[in-house]
mmCIF file of C-alpha atoms and ligand atoms in Angstrom:
data_model
loop_
_atom_site.group_PDB
_atom_site.id
_atom_site.type_symbol
_atom_site.label_atom_id
_atom_site.label_comp_id
_atom_site.label_asym_id
_atom_site.label_seq_id
_atom_site.Cartn_x
_atom_site.Cartn_y
_atom_site.Cartn_z
ATOM 1 C CA MET A 1 0.000 0.000 0.000
ATOM 2 C CA SER A 2 1.517 3.315 -0.998
ATOM 3 C CA TYR A 3 1.158 6.484 1.062
ATOM 4 C CA ILE A 4 -1.374 7.608 -1.521
ATOM 5 C CA ASP A 5 -3.756 4.747 -0.650
ATOM 6 C CA LYS A 6 -3.125 4.804 3.084
ATOM 7 C CA PRO A 7 -6.290 5.716 4.965
ATOM 8 C CA PHE A 8 -6.055 7.881 8.052
ATOM 9 C CA ARG A 9 -8.227 7.903 11.106
ATOM 10 C CA PRO A 10 -10.850 10.627 11.348
ATOM 11 C CA TYR A 11 -10.163 13.412 13.814
ATOM 12 C CA ALA A 12 -11.248 12.825 17.414
ATOM 13 C CA PRO A 13 -14.545 14.643 18.122
ATOM 14 C CA GLY A 14 -14.053 18.282 19.140
ATOM 15 C CA THR A 15 -10.448 18.578 18.074
ATOM 16 C CA GLN A 16 -11.220 20.526 14.899
ATOM 17 C CA PRO A 17 -13.502 23.554 14.492
ATOM 18 C CA PRO A 18 -16.926 22.709 12.989
ATOM 19 C CA ASN A 19 -17.879 24.254 9.657
ATOM 20 C CA ASP A 20 -20.621 26.255 11.352
ATOM 21 C CA SER A 21 -19.703 27.958 14.588
ATOM 22 C CA PRO A 22 -22.604 30.286 15.561
ATOM 23 C CA ALA A 23 -20.497 32.506 17.855
ATOM 24 C CA TYR A 24 -18.148 33.100 14.906
ATOM 25 C CA ARG A 25 -20.930 34.752 12.979
ATOM 26 C CA SER A 26 -19.664 34.797 9.405
ATOM 27 C CA THR A 27 -19.278 30.994 9.335
ATOM 28 C CA ILE A 28 -23.017 30.789 8.666
ATOM 29 C CA LEU A 29 -22.431 32.400 5.272
ATOM 30 C CA ARG A 30 -19.660 30.015 4.377
ATOM 31 C CA HIS A 31 -20.502 26.556 5.591
ATOM 32 C CA PRO A 32 -22.166 24.012 3.290
ATOM 33 C CA GLU A 33 -25.819 23.252 4.018
ATOM 34 C CA GLN A 34 -25.770 19.875 2.291
ATOM 35 C CA LYS A 35 -24.069 16.765 3.545
ATOM 36 C CA LEU A 36 -20.439 16.697 2.436
ATOM 37 C CA LEU A 37 -19.648 14.646 -0.616
ATOM 38 C CA LYS A 38 -16.505 12.604 -0.624
ATOM 39 C CA ILE A 39 -14.492 13.095 -3.782
ATOM 40 C CA PRO A 40 -11.844 10.429 -4.275
ATOM 41 C CA GLN A 41 -8.442 11.978 -4.602
ATOM 42 C CA THR A 42 -6.404 10.922 -7.564
ATOM 43 C CA VAL A 43 -2.884 11.684 -8.650
ATOM 44 C CA THR A 44 -4.142 14.988 -10.062
ATOM 45 C CA GLU A 45 -5.136 16.248 -6.616
ATOM 46 C CA ILE A 46 -2.263 14.925 -4.565
ATOM 47 C CA SER A 47 0.721 15.344 -6.803
ATOM 48 C CA GLY A 48 2.200 18.554 -8.320
ATOM 49 C CA PRO A 49 2.545 21.380 -8.574
ATOM 50 C CA VAL A 50 5.346 21.201 -6.083
ATOM 51 C CA PHE A 51 6.207 24.617 -4.757
ATOM 52 C CA THR A 52 9.922 25.231 -4.488
ATOM 53 C CA PRO A 53 12.072 28.024 -3.035
ATOM 54 C CA GLU A 54 13.555 28.465 -6.506
ATOM 55 C CA GLN A 55 10.136 29.370 -7.905
ATOM 56 C CA TYR A 56 8.766 31.166 -4.871
ATOM 57 C CA LYS A 57 11.455 33.180 -3.140
ATOM 58 C CA PRO A 58 11.317 32.738 0.642
ATOM 59 C CA THR A 59 10.883 35.751 2.922
ATOM 60 C CA GLU A 60 12.941 34.875 5.969
ATOM 61 C CA ASN A 61 12.526 38.335 7.477
ATOM 62 C CA LEU A 62 9.115 39.967 7.126
ATOM 63 C CA ALA A 63 10.204 42.858 9.320
ATOM 64 C CA VAL A 64 12.555 44.553 6.836
ATOM 65 C CA ILE A 65 11.731 46.206 3.535
ATOM 66 C CA ASN A 66 14.597 47.594 1.462
ATOM 67 C CA GLY A 67 16.777 47.721 4.544
ATOM 68 C CA HIS A 68 14.177 49.627 6.596
ATOM 69 C CA GLU A 69 12.911 47.902 9.723
ATOM 70 C CA ALA A 70 9.259 47.601 10.684
ATOM 71 C CA LEU A 71 8.070 49.108 13.944
ATOM 72 C CA GLY A 72 7.181 46.724 16.735
ATOM 73 C CA GLU A 73 8.514 43.946 18.908
ATOM 74 C CA ARG A 74 10.859 41.876 16.752
ATOM 75 C CA ILE A 75 10.286 38.116 17.139
ATOM 76 C CA ILE A 76 11.585 34.883 15.657
ATOM 77 C CA VAL A 77 9.120 32.046 15.042
ATOM 78 C CA GLU A 78 10.306 28.534 14.361
ATOM 79 C CA GLY A 79 8.893 25.052 14.469
ATOM 80 C CA HIS A 80 8.493 21.756 12.710
ATOM 81 C CA VAL A 81 5.803 20.406 10.441
ATOM 82 C CA ARG A 82 5.126 16.753 11.251
ATOM 83 C CA ASP A 83 2.746 14.007 10.203
ATOM 84 C CA GLU A 84 0.643 11.749 12.454
ATOM 85 C CA ASP A 85 3.643 9.614 13.328
ATOM 86 C CA GLY A 86 5.815 12.586 14.212
ATOM 87 C CA ARG A 87 7.839 12.296 11.027
ATOM 88 C CA ALA A 88 9.225 15.457 9.474
ATOM 89 C CA VAL A 89 7.344 16.879 6.498
ATOM 90 C CA PRO A 90 10.008 18.481 4.297
ATOM 91 C CA ASN A 91 9.604 20.890 1.346
ATOM 92 C CA THR A 92 6.320 22.300 2.593
ATOM 93 C CA MET A 93 5.579 25.867 1.598
ATOM 94 C CA VAL A 94 4.540 27.771 4.724
ATOM 95 C CA GLU A 95 2.838 31.070 3.913
ATOM 96 C CA ILE A 96 2.244 33.583 6.667
ATOM 97 C CA TRP A 97 0.239 36.786 6.935
ATOM 98 C CA GLN A 98 -0.486 39.058 9.859
ATOM 99 C CA ALA A 99 -1.397 42.523 11.084
ATOM 100 C CA ASN A 100 1.330 45.041 11.897
ATOM 101 C CA ALA A 101 2.321 45.960 15.456
ATOM 102 C CA ALA A 102 -0.573 48.427 15.638
ATOM 103 C CA GLY A 103 -3.119 45.767 14.656
ATOM 104 C CA ARG A 104 -3.673 46.828 11.047
ATOM 105 C CA TYR A 105 -3.412 44.731 7.892
ATOM 106 C CA ASN A 106 -1.839 46.235 4.810
ATOM 107 C CA HIS A 107 -5.020 45.563 2.862
ATOM 108 C CA ALA A 108 -7.681 47.835 1.369
ATOM 109 C CA ARG A 109 -10.462 46.066 3.273
ATOM 110 C CA ASP A 110 -8.861 46.750 6.637
ATOM 111 C CA GLN A 111 -10.172 50.147 7.713
ATOM 112 C CA HIS A 112 -9.237 49.840 11.397
ATOM 113 C CA ASP A 113 -8.278 53.259 12.767
ATOM 114 C CA ALA A 114 -4.639 52.313 13.427
ATOM 115 C CA PRO A 115 -1.508 53.357 11.529
ATOM 116 C CA LEU A 116 -0.057 51.463 8.593
ATOM 117 C CA ASP A 117 3.677 50.821 8.589
ATOM 118 C CA ALA A 118 5.456 51.544 5.289
ATOM 119 C CA ASN A 119 8.139 49.050 6.320
ATOM 120 C CA PHE A 120 5.808 46.147 6.950
ATOM 121 C CA HIS A 121 3.701 44.352 4.374
ATOM 122 C CA GLY A 122 2.761 41.538 6.749
ATOM 123 C CA ALA A 123 3.042 38.625 4.342
ATOM 124 C CA GLY A 124 5.733 36.156 3.413
ATOM 125 C CA ARG A 125 6.637 32.536 2.909
ATOM 126 C CA VAL A 126 9.241 30.034 3.980
ATOM 127 C CA PHE A 127 9.841 26.345 3.288
ATOM 128 C CA THR A 128 10.452 23.438 5.644
ATOM 129 C CA ASP A 129 13.909 21.890 5.343
ATOM 130 C CA GLU A 130 14.760 18.197 5.233
ATOM 131 C CA HIS A 131 13.998 17.949 8.973
ATOM 132 C CA GLY A 132 10.573 19.555 8.541
ATOM 133 C CA ALA A 133 11.807 22.745 10.231
ATOM 134 C CA TYR A 134 10.840 26.293 9.292
ATOM 135 C CA ARG A 135 11.860 29.685 10.708
ATOM 136 C CA PHE A 136 11.042 33.322 10.051
ATOM 137 C CA ILE A 137 11.579 36.744 11.589
ATOM 138 C CA THR A 138 8.727 39.193 12.006
ATOM 139 C CA ILE A 139 7.208 41.600 14.524
ATOM 140 C CA LYS A 140 4.571 40.640 17.053
ATOM 141 C CA PRO A 141 1.191 41.463 15.499
ATOM 142 C CA GLY A 142 -1.173 43.755 17.389
ATOM 143 C CA ALA A 143 -4.731 42.911 18.414
ATOM 144 C CA TYR A 144 -7.468 44.431 16.268
ATOM 145 C CA PRO A 145 -11.216 44.933 16.539
ATOM 146 C CA TRP A 146 -13.573 43.050 14.226
ATOM 147 C CA GLY A 147 -17.295 43.330 13.740
ATOM 148 C CA ASN A 148 -18.337 39.926 15.076
ATOM 149 C CA HIS A 149 -20.044 41.283 18.210
ATOM 150 C CA HIS A 150 -19.899 44.304 20.515
ATOM 151 C CA ASN A 151 -16.278 45.304 21.221
ATOM 152 C CA ALA A 152 -14.885 42.132 19.677
ATOM 153 C CA TRP A 153 -11.077 42.049 19.413
ATOM 154 C CA ARG A 154 -8.927 39.368 17.833
ATOM 155 C CA PRO A 155 -6.058 38.141 19.999
ATOM 156 C CA ASN A 156 -2.539 38.571 18.593
ATOM 157 C CA HIS A 157 -2.182 35.966 15.875
ATOM 158 C CA ILE A 158 -0.314 34.965 12.739
ATOM 159 C CA HIS A 159 -2.140 33.212 9.891
ATOM 160 C CA PHE A 160 -0.472 30.128 8.428
ATOM 161 C CA SER A 161 -1.134 28.300 5.168
ATOM 162 C CA LEU A 162 0.729 25.087 4.406
ATOM 163 C CA PHE A 163 0.980 23.555 0.977
ATOM 164 C CA GLY A 164 2.068 19.955 0.619
ATOM 165 C CA ALA A 165 2.699 18.386 -2.729
ATOM 166 C CA GLY A 166 -0.460 19.620 -4.448
ATOM 167 C CA TYR A 167 -3.339 22.073 -4.330
ATOM 168 C CA ALA A 168 -5.529 19.587 -2.436
ATOM 169 C CA SER A 169 -3.001 19.394 0.375
ATOM 170 C CA ARG A 170 -3.427 22.948 1.626
ATOM 171 C CA LEU A 171 -4.065 23.510 5.332
ATOM 172 C CA ILE A 172 -4.826 26.830 7.010
ATOM 173 C CA THR A 173 -4.535 27.702 10.668
ATOM 174 C CA GLN A 174 -3.623 30.507 13.080
ATOM 175 C CA MET A 175 -0.847 30.760 15.641
ATOM 176 C CA TYR A 176 -1.580 32.542 18.916
ATOM 177 C CA PHE A 177 0.639 33.865 21.715
ATOM 178 C CA PRO A 178 0.764 32.523 25.284
ATOM 179 C CA GLY A 179 -0.860 34.541 28.047
ATOM 180 C CA ASP A 180 -3.114 36.579 25.766
ATOM 181 C CA PRO A 181 -6.237 37.637 27.751
ATOM 182 C CA LEU A 182 -8.248 37.872 24.525
ATOM 183 C CA LEU A 183 -7.961 34.141 23.810
ATOM 184 C CA GLU A 184 -10.792 33.161 26.131
ATOM 185 C CA LEU A 185 -13.043 35.779 24.505
ATOM 186 C CA ASP A 186 -12.298 34.938 20.873
ATOM 187 C CA PRO A 187 -14.971 32.924 19.001
ATOM 188 C CA ILE A 188 -12.454 31.870 16.348
ATOM 189 C CA PHE A 189 -10.012 30.418 18.888
ATOM 190 C CA LEU A 190 -12.916 28.942 20.868
ATOM 191 C CA ALA A 191 -14.459 27.394 17.733
ATOM 192 C CA THR A 192 -12.352 24.290 18.390
ATOM 193 C CA PRO A 193 -14.375 22.702 21.203
ATOM 194 C CA ASP A 194 -11.609 20.570 22.732
ATOM 195 C CA LYS A 195 -9.552 22.596 25.197
ATOM 196 C CA LEU A 196 -6.368 20.549 24.761
ATOM 197 C CA ALA A 197 -6.617 20.781 20.977
ATOM 198 C CA ARG A 198 -7.006 24.583 21.269
ATOM 199 C CA GLN A 199 -3.780 24.769 23.265
ATOM 200 C CA ARG A 200 -1.973 23.386 20.228
ATOM 201 C CA LEU A 201 -2.735 26.688 18.478
ATOM 202 C CA ILE A 202 -0.715 28.629 21.064
ATOM 203 C CA ALA A 203 2.993 29.006 20.364
ATOM 204 C CA LYS A 204 5.460 28.349 23.176
ATOM 205 C CA PHE A 205 7.630 31.196 24.367
ATOM 206 C CA ASP A 206 11.245 30.055 24.020
ATOM 207 C CA LEU A 207 14.232 32.305 24.721
ATOM 208 C CA GLY A 208 16.380 29.737 22.929
ATOM 209 C CA VAL A 209 14.511 30.390 19.666
ATOM 210 C CA GLY A 210 15.187 34.119 19.968
ATOM 211 C CA LYS A 211 18.487 35.892 19.481
ATOM 212 C CA PRO A 212 20.157 37.451 22.546
ATOM 213 C CA ASP A 213 19.769 41.235 22.750
ATOM 214 C CA TRP A 214 17.917 41.243 19.433
ATOM 215 C CA ALA A 215 14.634 39.292 19.365
ATOM 216 C CA LEU A 216 12.380 37.098 21.494
ATOM 217 C CA GLY A 217 11.393 33.698 20.181
ATOM 218 C CA TYR A 218 8.373 31.433 19.863
ATOM 219 C CA ARG A 219 8.083 27.801 18.872
ATOM 220 C CA PHE A 220 5.067 26.647 16.903
ATOM 221 C CA ASP A 221 5.006 23.005 15.845
ATOM 222 C CA ILE A 222 2.314 21.916 13.408
ATOM 223 C CA TYR A 223 0.953 18.368 13.231
ATOM 224 C CA LEU A 224 -0.973 17.632 10.069
ATOM 225 C CA ARG A 225 -2.912 14.640 11.384
ATOM 226 C CA GLY A 226 -3.286 12.210 14.240
ATOM 227 C CA ARG A 227 -3.749 12.601 17.984
ATOM 228 C CA LEU A 228 -1.722 15.820 18.087
ATOM 229 C CA ALA A 229 -3.222 17.335 14.937
ATOM 230 C CA THR A 230 -3.226 21.122 14.885
ATOM 231 C CA PRO A 231 -6.787 22.502 14.561
ATOM 232 C CA MET A 232 -7.224 23.743 10.988
ATOM 233 C CA GLU A 233 -9.739 26.063 9.375
ATOM 234 C CA GLY A 234 -12.121 24.191 7.092
HETATM 235 FE FE1 FE2 B 1 -6.213 37.962 11.261
#
């Protein structure tokens, strides 16, 4: 049996966010109303295109543009991408996007009354190496208000998208920061019912990941499947 045919166990109940999460209001507009249809994956879905650093230049430091540094608390984020058996997943394109230190995205639709930073675009990509490890430098994103309910604020977070070998192997999630008081108020974080599974979305503060006198560090390991699977957005 090749890895292509290998079945994998369904997620344990509550460890992934449901498609419809009433407290996260806009999910009602996006979730399917019909029962999901299983489409068998063939070579077309699970092989190429393979994204490579040669084609898609990595952005190891999001916090510098043309030699000018972004404002904010400089941080280093690193971690591993692993499968259900803890094996490294190499050559995975990890795309990241986030708000600036003031809590504003560099995007026309973000009209939050907070300053933009000319030296921070807030998007980049890196690739996992042969050990499944990735690393990037950025600034800690600020919290921002969103219209979900009265005085709703998103906790500090970085969006992640992971591409495996093909388009059908894309996974999207968010990384949060430890000790954030907004976590327990955030319907997106709370959409994953299982408390232990939610904790897997919170990066670990790690001085060893940082660089002395230069940046603090966080470790965020991502598990694609299995008991330790990272909650993903549907
Ligand atoms: Fe966001």
